[in-house]
Short mmCIF file of C-alpha atoms in Angstrom, two decimals:
data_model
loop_
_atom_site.label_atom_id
_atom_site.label_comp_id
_atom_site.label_asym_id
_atom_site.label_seq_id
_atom_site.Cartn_x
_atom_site.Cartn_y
_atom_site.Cartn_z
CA UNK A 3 127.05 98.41 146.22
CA UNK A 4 127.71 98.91 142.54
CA UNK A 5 123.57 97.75 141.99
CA UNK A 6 123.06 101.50 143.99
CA UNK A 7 124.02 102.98 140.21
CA UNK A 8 120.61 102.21 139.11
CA UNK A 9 118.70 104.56 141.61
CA UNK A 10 119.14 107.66 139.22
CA UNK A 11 117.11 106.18 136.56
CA UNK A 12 114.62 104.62 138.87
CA UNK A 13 113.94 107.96 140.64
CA UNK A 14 113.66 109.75 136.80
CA UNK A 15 111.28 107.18 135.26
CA UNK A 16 109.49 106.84 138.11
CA UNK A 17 108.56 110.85 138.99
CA UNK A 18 107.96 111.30 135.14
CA UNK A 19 105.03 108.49 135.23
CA UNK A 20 104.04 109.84 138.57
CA UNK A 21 104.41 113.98 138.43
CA UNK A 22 104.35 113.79 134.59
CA UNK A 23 107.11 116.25 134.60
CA UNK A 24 110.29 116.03 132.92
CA UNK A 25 112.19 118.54 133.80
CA UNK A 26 111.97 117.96 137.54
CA UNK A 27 112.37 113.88 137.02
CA UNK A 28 115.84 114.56 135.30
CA UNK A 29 116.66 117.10 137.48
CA UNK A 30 115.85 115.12 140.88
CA UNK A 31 117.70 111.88 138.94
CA UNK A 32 121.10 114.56 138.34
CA UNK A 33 120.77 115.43 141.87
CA UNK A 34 120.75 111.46 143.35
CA UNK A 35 123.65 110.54 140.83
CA UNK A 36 125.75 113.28 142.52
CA UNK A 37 125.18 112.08 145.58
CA UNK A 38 125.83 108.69 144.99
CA UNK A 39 129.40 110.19 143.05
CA UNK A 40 130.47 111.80 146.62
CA UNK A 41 128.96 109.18 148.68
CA UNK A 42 131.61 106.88 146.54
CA UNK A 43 134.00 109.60 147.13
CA UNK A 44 136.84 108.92 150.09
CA UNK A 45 135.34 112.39 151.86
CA UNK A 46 131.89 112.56 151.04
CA UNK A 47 129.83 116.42 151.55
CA UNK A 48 126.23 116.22 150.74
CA UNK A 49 125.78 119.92 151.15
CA UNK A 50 127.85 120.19 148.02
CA UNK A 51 125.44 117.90 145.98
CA UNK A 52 123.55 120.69 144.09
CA UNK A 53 126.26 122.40 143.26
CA UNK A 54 127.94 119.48 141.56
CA UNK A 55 124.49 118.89 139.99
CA UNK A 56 124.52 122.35 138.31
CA UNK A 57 128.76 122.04 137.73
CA UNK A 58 127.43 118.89 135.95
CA UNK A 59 125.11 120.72 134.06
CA UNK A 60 127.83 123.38 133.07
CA UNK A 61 130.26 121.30 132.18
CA UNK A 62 128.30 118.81 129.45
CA UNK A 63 126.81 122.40 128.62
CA UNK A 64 129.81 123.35 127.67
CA UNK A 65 131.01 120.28 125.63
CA UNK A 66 131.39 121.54 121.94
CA UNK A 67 129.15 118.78 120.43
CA UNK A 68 126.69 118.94 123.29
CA UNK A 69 126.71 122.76 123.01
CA UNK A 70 126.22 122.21 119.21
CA UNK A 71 122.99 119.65 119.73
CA UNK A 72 121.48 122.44 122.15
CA UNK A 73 122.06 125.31 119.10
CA UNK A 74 120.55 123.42 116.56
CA UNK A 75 117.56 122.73 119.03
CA UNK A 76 117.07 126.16 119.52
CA UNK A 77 117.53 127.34 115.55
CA UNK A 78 114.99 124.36 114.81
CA UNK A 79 112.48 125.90 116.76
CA UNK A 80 113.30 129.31 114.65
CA UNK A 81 113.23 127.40 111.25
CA UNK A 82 110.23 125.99 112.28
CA UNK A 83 108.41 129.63 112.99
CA UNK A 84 109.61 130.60 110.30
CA UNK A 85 108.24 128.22 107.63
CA UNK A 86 104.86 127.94 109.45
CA UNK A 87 104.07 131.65 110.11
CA UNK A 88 104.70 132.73 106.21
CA UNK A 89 102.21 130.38 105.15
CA UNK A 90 104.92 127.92 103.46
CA UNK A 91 103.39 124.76 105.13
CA UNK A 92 99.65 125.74 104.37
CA UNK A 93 100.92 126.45 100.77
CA UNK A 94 102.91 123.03 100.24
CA UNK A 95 99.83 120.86 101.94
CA UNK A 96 97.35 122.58 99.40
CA UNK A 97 99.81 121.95 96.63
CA UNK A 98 100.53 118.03 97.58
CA UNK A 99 96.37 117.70 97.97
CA UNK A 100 95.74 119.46 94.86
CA UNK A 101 98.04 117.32 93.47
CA UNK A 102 96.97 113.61 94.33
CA UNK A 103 100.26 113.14 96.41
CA UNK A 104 98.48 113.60 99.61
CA UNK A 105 95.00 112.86 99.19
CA UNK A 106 93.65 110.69 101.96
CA UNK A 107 95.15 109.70 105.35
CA UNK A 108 96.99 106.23 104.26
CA UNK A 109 99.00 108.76 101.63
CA UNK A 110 99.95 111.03 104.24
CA UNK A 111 101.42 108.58 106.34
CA UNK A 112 103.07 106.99 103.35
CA UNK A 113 104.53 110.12 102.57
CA UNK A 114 105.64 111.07 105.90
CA UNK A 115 107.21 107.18 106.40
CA UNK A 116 109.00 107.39 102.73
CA UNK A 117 110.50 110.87 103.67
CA UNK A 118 112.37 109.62 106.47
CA UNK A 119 113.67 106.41 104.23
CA UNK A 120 115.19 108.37 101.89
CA UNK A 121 117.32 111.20 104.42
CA UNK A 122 118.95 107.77 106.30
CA UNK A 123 122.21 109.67 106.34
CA UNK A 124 121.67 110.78 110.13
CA UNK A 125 118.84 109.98 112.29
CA UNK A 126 118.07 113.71 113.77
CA UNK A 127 117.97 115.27 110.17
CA UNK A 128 115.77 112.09 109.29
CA UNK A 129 113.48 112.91 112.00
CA UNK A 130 113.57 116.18 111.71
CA UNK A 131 112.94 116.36 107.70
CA UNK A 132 109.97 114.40 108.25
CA UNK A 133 108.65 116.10 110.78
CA UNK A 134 108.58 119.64 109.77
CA UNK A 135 107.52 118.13 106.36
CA UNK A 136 104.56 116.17 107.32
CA UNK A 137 103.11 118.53 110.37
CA UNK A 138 100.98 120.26 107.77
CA UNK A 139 99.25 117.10 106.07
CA UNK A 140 98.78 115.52 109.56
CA UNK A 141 96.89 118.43 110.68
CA UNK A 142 94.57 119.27 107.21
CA UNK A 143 93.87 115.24 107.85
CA UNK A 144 92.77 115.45 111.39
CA UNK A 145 95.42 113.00 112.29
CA UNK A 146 97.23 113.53 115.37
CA UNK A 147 100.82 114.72 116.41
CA UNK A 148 101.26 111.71 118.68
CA UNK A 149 100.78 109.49 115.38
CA UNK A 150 103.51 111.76 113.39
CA UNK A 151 105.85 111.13 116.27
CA UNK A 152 105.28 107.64 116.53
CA UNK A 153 105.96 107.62 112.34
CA UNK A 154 109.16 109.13 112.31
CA UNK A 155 110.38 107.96 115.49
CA UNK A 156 109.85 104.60 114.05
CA UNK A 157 110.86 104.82 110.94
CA UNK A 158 113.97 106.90 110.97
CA UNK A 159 116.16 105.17 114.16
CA UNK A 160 115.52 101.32 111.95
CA UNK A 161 116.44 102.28 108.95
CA UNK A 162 119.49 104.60 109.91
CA UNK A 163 120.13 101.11 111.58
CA UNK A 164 119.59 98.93 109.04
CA UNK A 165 120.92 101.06 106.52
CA UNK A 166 124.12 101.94 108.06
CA UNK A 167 126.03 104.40 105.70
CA UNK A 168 126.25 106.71 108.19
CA UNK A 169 127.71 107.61 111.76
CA UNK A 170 126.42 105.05 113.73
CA UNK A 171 127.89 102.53 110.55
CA UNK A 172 131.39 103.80 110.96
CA UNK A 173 131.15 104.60 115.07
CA UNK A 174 130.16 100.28 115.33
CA UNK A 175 133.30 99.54 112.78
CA UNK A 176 135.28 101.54 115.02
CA UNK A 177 134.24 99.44 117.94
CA UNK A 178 134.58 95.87 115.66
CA UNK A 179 137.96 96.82 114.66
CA UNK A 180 139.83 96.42 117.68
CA UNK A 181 138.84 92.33 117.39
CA UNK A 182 140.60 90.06 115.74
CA UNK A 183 137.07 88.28 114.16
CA UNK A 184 136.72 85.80 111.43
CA UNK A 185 135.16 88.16 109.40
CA UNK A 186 136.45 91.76 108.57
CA UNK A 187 134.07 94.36 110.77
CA UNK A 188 132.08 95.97 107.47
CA UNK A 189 130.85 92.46 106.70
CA UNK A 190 130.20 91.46 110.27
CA UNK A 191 128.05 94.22 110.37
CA UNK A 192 126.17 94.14 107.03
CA UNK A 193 125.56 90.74 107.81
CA UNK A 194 123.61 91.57 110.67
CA UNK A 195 121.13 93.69 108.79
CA UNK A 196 118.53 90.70 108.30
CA UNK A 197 119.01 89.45 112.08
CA UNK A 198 118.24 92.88 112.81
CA UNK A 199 114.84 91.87 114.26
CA UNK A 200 113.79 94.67 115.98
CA UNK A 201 113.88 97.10 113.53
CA UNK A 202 112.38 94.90 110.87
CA UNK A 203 109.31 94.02 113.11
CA UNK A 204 108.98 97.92 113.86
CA UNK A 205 108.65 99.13 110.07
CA UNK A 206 106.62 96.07 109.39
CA UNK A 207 104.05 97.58 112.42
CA UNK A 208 104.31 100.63 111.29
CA UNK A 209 103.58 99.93 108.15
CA UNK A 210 100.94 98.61 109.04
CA UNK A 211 99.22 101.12 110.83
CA UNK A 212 99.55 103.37 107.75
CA UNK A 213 97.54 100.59 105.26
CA UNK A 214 95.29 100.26 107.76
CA UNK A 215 94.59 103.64 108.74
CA UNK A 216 94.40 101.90 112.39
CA UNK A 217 95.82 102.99 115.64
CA UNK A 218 95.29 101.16 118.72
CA UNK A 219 95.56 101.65 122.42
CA UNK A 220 96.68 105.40 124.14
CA UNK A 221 97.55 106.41 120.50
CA UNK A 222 93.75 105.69 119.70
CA UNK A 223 92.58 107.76 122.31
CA UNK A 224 95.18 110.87 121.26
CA UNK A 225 94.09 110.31 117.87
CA UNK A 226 90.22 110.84 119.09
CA UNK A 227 90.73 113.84 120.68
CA UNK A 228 92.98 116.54 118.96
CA UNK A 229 94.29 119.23 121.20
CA UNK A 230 93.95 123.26 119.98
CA UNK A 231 98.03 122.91 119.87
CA UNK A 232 97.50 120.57 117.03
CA UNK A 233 95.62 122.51 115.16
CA UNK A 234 97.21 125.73 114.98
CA UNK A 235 99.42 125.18 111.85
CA UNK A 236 96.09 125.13 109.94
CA UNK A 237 95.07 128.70 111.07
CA UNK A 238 97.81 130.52 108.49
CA UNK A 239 96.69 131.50 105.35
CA UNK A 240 98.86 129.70 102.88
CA UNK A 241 101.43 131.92 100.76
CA UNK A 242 104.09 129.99 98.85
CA UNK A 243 105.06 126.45 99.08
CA UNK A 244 108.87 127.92 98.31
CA UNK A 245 108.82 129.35 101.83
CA UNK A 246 109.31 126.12 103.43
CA UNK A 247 110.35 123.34 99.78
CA UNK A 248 113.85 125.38 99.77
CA UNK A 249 114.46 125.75 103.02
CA UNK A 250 113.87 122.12 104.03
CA UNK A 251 116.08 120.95 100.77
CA UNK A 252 118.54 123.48 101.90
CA UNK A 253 118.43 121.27 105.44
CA UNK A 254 118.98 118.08 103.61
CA UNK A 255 121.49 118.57 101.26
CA UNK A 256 123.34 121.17 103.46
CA UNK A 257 123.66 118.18 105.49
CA UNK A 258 124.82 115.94 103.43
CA UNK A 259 127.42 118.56 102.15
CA UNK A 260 128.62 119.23 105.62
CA UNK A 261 128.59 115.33 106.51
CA UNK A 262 130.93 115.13 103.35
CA UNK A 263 133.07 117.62 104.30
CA UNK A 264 133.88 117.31 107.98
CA UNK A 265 134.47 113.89 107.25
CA UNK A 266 137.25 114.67 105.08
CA UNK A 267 135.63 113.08 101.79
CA UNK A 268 133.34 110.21 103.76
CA UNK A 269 129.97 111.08 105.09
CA UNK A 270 129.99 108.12 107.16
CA UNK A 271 132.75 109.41 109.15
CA UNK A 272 131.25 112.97 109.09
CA UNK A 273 130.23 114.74 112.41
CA UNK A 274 126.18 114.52 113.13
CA UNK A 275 126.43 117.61 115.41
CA UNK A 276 128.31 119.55 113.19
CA UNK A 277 126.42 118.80 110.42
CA UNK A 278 123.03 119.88 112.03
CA UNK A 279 124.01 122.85 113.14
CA UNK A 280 125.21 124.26 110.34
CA UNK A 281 122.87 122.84 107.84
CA UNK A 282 120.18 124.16 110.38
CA UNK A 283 121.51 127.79 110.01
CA UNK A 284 121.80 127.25 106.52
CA UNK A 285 118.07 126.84 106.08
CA UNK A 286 117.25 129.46 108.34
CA UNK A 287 118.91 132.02 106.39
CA UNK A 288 117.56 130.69 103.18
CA UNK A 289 114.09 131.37 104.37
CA UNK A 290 115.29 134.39 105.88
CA UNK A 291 116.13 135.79 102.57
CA UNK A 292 113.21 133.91 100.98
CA UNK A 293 110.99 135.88 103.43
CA UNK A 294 112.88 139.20 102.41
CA UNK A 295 113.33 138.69 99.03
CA UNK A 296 109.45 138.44 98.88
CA UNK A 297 108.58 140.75 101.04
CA UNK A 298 106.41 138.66 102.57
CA UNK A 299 107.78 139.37 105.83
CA UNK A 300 109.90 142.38 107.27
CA UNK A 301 113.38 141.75 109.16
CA UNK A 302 111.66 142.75 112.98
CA UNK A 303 109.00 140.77 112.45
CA UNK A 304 111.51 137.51 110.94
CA UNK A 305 113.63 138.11 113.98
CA UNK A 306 110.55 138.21 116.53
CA UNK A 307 108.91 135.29 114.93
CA UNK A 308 112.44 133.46 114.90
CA UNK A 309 112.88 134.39 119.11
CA UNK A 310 109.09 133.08 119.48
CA UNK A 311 110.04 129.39 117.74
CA UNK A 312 112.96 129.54 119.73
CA UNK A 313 110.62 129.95 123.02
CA UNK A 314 108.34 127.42 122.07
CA UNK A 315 111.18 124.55 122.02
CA UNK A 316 112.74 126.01 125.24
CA UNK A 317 111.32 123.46 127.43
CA UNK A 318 112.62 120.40 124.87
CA UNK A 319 116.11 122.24 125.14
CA UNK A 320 116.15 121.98 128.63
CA UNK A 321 114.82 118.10 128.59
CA UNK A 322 117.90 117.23 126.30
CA UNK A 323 120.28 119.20 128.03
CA UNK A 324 119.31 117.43 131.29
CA UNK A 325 119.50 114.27 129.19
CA UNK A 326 123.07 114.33 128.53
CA UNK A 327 123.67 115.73 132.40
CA UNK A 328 122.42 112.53 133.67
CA UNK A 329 123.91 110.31 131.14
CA UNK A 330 127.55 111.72 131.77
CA UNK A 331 126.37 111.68 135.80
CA UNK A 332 125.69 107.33 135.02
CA UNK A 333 128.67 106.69 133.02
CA UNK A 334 130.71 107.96 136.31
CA UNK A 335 128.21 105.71 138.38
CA UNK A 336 128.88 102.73 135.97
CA UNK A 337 125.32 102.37 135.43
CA UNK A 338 125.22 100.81 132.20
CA UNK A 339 128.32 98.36 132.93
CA UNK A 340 126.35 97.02 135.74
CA UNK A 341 123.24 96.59 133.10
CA UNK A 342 125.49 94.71 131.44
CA UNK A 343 126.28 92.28 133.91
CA UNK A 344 123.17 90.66 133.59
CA UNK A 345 124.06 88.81 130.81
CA UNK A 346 125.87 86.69 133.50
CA UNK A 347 128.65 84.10 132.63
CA UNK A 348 126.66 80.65 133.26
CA UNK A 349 123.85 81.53 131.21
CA UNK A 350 122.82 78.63 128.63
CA UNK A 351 124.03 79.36 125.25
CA UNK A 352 120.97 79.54 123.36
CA UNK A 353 119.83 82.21 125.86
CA UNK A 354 122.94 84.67 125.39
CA UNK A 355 121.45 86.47 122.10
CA UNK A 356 118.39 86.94 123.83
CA UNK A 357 119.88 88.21 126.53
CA UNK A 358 121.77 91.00 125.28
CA UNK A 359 118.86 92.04 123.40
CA UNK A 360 117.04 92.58 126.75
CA UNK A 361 120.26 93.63 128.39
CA UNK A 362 120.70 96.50 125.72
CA UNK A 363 116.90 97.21 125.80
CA UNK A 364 117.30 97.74 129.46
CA UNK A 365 120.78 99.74 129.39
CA UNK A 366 119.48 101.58 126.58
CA UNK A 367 115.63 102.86 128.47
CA UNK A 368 117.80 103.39 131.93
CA UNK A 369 120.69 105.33 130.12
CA UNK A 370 118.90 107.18 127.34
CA UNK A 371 121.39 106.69 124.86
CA UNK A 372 121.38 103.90 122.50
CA UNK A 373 125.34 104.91 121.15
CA UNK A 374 126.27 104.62 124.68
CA UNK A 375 124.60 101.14 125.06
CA UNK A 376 126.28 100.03 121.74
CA UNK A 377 129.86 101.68 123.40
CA UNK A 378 129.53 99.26 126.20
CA UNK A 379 127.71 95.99 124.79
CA UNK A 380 129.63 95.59 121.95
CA UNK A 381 133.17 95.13 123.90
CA UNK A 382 131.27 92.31 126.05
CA UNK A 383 129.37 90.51 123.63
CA UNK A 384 132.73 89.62 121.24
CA UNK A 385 134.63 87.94 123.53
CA UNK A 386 130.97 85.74 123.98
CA UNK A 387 131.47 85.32 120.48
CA UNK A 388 135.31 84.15 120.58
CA UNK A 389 134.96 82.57 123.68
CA UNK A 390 131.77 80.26 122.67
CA UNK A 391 131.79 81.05 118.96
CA UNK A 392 128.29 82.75 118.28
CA UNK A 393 127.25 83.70 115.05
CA UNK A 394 129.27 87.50 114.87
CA UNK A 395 126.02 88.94 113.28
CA UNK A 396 123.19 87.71 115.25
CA UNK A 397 125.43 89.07 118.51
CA UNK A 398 126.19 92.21 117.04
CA UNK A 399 122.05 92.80 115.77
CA UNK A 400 121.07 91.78 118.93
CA UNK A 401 122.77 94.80 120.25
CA UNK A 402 121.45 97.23 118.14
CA UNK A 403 118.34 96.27 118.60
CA UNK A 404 118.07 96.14 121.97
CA UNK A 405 119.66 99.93 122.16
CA UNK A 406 117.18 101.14 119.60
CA UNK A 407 114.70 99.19 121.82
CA UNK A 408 115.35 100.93 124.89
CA UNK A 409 115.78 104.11 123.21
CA UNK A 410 112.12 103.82 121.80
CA UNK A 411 111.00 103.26 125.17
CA UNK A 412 112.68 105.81 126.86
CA UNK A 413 111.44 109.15 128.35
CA UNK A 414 114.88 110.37 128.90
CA UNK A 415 116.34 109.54 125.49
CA UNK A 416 117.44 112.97 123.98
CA UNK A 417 116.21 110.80 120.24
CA UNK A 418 112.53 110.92 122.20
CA UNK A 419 113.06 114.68 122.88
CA UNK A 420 114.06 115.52 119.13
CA UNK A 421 111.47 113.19 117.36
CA UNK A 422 108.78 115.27 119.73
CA UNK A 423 110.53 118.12 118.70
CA UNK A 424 109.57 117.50 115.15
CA UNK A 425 106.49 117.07 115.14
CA UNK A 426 105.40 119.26 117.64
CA UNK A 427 104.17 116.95 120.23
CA UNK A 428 104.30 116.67 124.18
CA UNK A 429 107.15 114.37 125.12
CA UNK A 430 105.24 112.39 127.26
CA UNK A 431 102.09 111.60 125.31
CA UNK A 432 104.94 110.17 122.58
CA UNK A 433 106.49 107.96 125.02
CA UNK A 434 102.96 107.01 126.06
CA UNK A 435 101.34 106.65 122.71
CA UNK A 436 104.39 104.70 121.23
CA UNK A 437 105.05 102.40 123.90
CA UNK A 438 102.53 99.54 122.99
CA UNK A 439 103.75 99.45 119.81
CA UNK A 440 107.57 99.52 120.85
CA UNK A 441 106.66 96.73 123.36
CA UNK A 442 104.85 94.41 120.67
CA UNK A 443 107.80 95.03 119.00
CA UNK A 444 109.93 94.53 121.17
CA UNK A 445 108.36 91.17 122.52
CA UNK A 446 108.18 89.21 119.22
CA UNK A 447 112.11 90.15 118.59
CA UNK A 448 112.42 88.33 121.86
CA UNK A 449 111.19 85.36 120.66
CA UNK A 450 112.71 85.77 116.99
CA UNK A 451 116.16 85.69 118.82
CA UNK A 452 115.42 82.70 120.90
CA UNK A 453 114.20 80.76 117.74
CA UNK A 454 117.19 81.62 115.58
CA UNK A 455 119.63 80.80 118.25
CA UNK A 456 118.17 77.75 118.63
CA UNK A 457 118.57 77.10 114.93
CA UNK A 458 121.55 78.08 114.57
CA UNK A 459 123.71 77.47 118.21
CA UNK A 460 121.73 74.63 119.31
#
C-alpha cells in the first residue's frame, strides 16, 4: 500500500488550487500523513491524529535549524519595516534613477537578475538580497511583485546550482563520496554544470523576459493590474539611501563571515541557517543604530515598526513552518522513495536520464524540498551509473535539475515561501505566475536529456 504515501501531497496541492489557501492545504495534508503513520502503526487510534499533527508541528518547531529558519523569517519581516518605513528604499531608487543605473524597466530587471548572481553563496540570502533590493525599482517602474518573484526565484536557485561553492556543493560531495566512481566527486560534479539543462534553459528565459521587457500568460495579467499592496513602498518620502545600502551589505557580508566561520575556515561547509540568522540580526541592528544615530526614528517607534514587519510575514512563517511539518510527516511515509521507484529497473537506457529528471521534478513538487529529493535520488541513480555505466555527470545534473524543477513548481516548497517573502508577493499568485515559465522550462530540458543520452549512451 506503500503508493497510499502520496495522498498527503495530493490532498495539499489539490485544496491550495481549489480553496486557494495555504495554510489549511498544509494543515489538512499534516493531518492525512498522521493518519496514514498510525494506520501503518500495529495499534492504530484515529482520535489521536490531531494531536500527533500538532506534536508534529512541535517537534520540527523545535529542531534548532528549523527553529533558526522560522527566526530569521520573522527578523526579515522586521529588517524589511525597517528599511522601508525610514525612507531608505525611496532614497536608494531615486539615487540609482538619478544615476542612470536604473533608468528604464529592462535595467531594473537587469539589476535585480545581476544582484542575485553575484550573492551565489546561499540561495535564501540570494533571494533575499535581491528582493529587498529591487522592491523599490519594481514599484517606481510599475512593474509587478509577481515579476520580482519570478526574477529572483529564477535566478538565484540555478546559479547557486550551477555555481556550487556553497552548501548544496559540499552537501552533493558528501553524498558522491560514499561511491567508489571513476572520477573523484568534485569533478563529477563540476562536470555536470553544462548538462545542467534546466537551470541553463531557465536563466536563458529569464533573460529573456528582461531584454524584452515581455511577460506572457498569468504573469501578463498580474503585471496589468497592480494591486494597492504593490504600491505602498512608493508612498514614503525618501530619507537616506544609507538606511537600507548598509544594512543590506551588512546582510551579505555578515553572511559570508558567518558561512566562513561556522564552517571552520570553508564557507562551503558553513551552516545556511546559522548564517541567516545571525547575519539577519546583524543588519537589523545596524539599521537600528542607523535609525538612532540619525534620529530619524525614536527607539518605540523602531521597535513598533519592527513588531508590525514581523506581523506582516506571520502568515509566510506559518506556510514554512507547515512546510517542514509535512515534509518530516512524508519522509516517515516514504513518500519520496516511492517517487523514486518510478524510474523502474527495465526501463530502456536512453530513457533513464530522462527519467530521473521527471522523477526528481515529481519528488521534488510532491515533497517541497529539492535537498531532500537530491538526499534520496542521488543514492539510486549511482548504482544506474555502475551498474550500466552512464555518463556520472549527465546522471548527477539530471538530478538537480529535476529537484530545482519541482521546487519551482511547488506551492509547498519553503524556497517558494521565502522568494515570496522577498519580494513581497502572495504565495500563490508566484506559483501561478511562474509556472508557465517553469514548465517551458522544464519541457525543453526533457527533450535536451533525451537527445544527449541518445548521443552519448546510444
Amino acid at each position: 500500500m506503500q503508493w497510499m504515501s502520496i495522498i498527503p501531497p495530493l490532498v495539499a496541492i489539490i485544496v491550495v488550487f481549489w480553496k486557494k489557501e495555504v495554510i489549511l492545504a498544509l494543515f489538512l495534508a499534516i493531518l492525512s500523513a498522521e493518519a496514514l503513520l498510525l494506520w501503518q502503526s500495529s495499534d492504530p487510534s484515529w482520535l489521536i491524529t490531531p494531536i500527533n499533527t500538532l506534536e508534529r508541528i512541535v517537534e520540527v518547531a523545535a529542531s534548532p535549524g528549523n527553529t533558526r529558519i522560522l527566526m530569521f523569517s520573522l527578523l526579515v519581516g522586521a529588517l524589511l519595516a525597517l528599511i522601508r518605513d525610514s525612507g531608505g528604499i525611496a532614497a536608494t531608487v531615486n539615487y540609482l534613477v538619478n544615476k542612470g543605473v536604473a533608468k528604464s524597466k529592462r535595467q531594473v530587471g537587469g539589476v535585480t537578475m545581476a544582484t542575485g548572481i553575484v550573492v551565489f553563496i546561499e540561495s535564501n540570502l540570494s533571494v533575499l538580497t535581491a528582493g529587498i533590493f529591487a522592491r523599490g525599482l519594481f514599484d517606481k517602474f510599475k512593474m509587478s511583485r509577481a515579476r520580482l518573484a519570478y526574477i529572483i526565484d529564477s535566478t538565484c536557485a540555478p546559479i547557486c546550482i550551477l555555481i556550487l561553492l556553497n552548501a548544496w556543493g559540499a552537501f552533493i560531495i558528501g553524498l558522491l563520496d560514499s561511491y567508489s566512481l571513476p572520477q573523484s566527486s568534485a569533478e563529477i560534479l563540476w562536470g555536470s554544470v553544462p548538462f545542467n539543462f534546466y537551470a541553463l534553459i531557465t536563466l536563458a528565459i529569464v533573460v529573456y523576459t528582461i531584454v524584452k521587457d515581455k511577460v506572457h500568460g498569468p504573469m501578463a495579467e498580474e503585471e496589468a493590474r497592480l494591486t494597492t499592496e504593490d504600491s505602498v513602498l512608493t508612498t514614503t518620502d525618501a530619507s537616506k539611501a544609507r538606511f537600507m545600502i548598509l544594512p543590506l551589505l551588512t546582510l551579505v557580508f555578515g553572511m559570508v563571515g558567518f558561512m566562513y566561520w561556522t564552517g571552520d575556515g570553508s564557507i562551503a561547509n558553513g551552516s545556511g541557517s546559522k548564517s541567516g540568522l545571525y547575519a539577519t540580526l546583524m543588519a537589523t541592528a545596524v539599521a537600528y543604530l542607523l535609525l538612532v544615530s540619525h534620529r530619524q526614528m525614536r527607539h518605540l517607534a523602531i521597535v513598533e515598526t519592527a513588531f508590525k514587519g514581523m506581523g506582516e510575514l506571520l502568515p509566510v512563517v506559518v506556510i514554512v513552518l507547515f512546510s517542514l511539518a509535512l515534509g518530516a510527516s512524508l519522509k516517515l511515509l516514504g513518500t519520496g522513495v516511492f517517487v523514486a521507484q518510478i524510474v523502474g529497473e527495465f526501463l530502456p537506457i536512453y530513457l533513464i536520464v530522462p527519467t530521473l529528471f521527471l522523477a526528481g521534478a515529481i519528488m521534488s513538487f510532491t515533497t517541497g524540498t529539492s535537498w531532500g529529493t537530491f538526499a534520496i535520488l542521488v543514492p539510486l541513480g549511482v548504482p544506474l551509473i555502475e551498474a550500466f555505466g552512464l555518463p556520472p555527470s549527465l546522471v548527477l545534473a539530471a538530478i538537480l535539475g529535476g529537484g530545482i524543477f519541482g521546487d519551482h513548481c511547488s506551492p509547498i516548497s519553503d524556497t517558494t515561501a521565502v522568494s515570496s517573502i522577498a519580494a513581497g508577493c502572495d504565495l500563490l499568485t508566484h506559483v501561478k505566475t511562474q509556472m508557465p515559465y517553469a514548465l517551458t522550462a522544464g519541457g525543453l530540458t526533457l527533450v535536451a536529456y533525451f537527445v544527449t543520452s541518445l548521443i552519448m549512451i546510444g
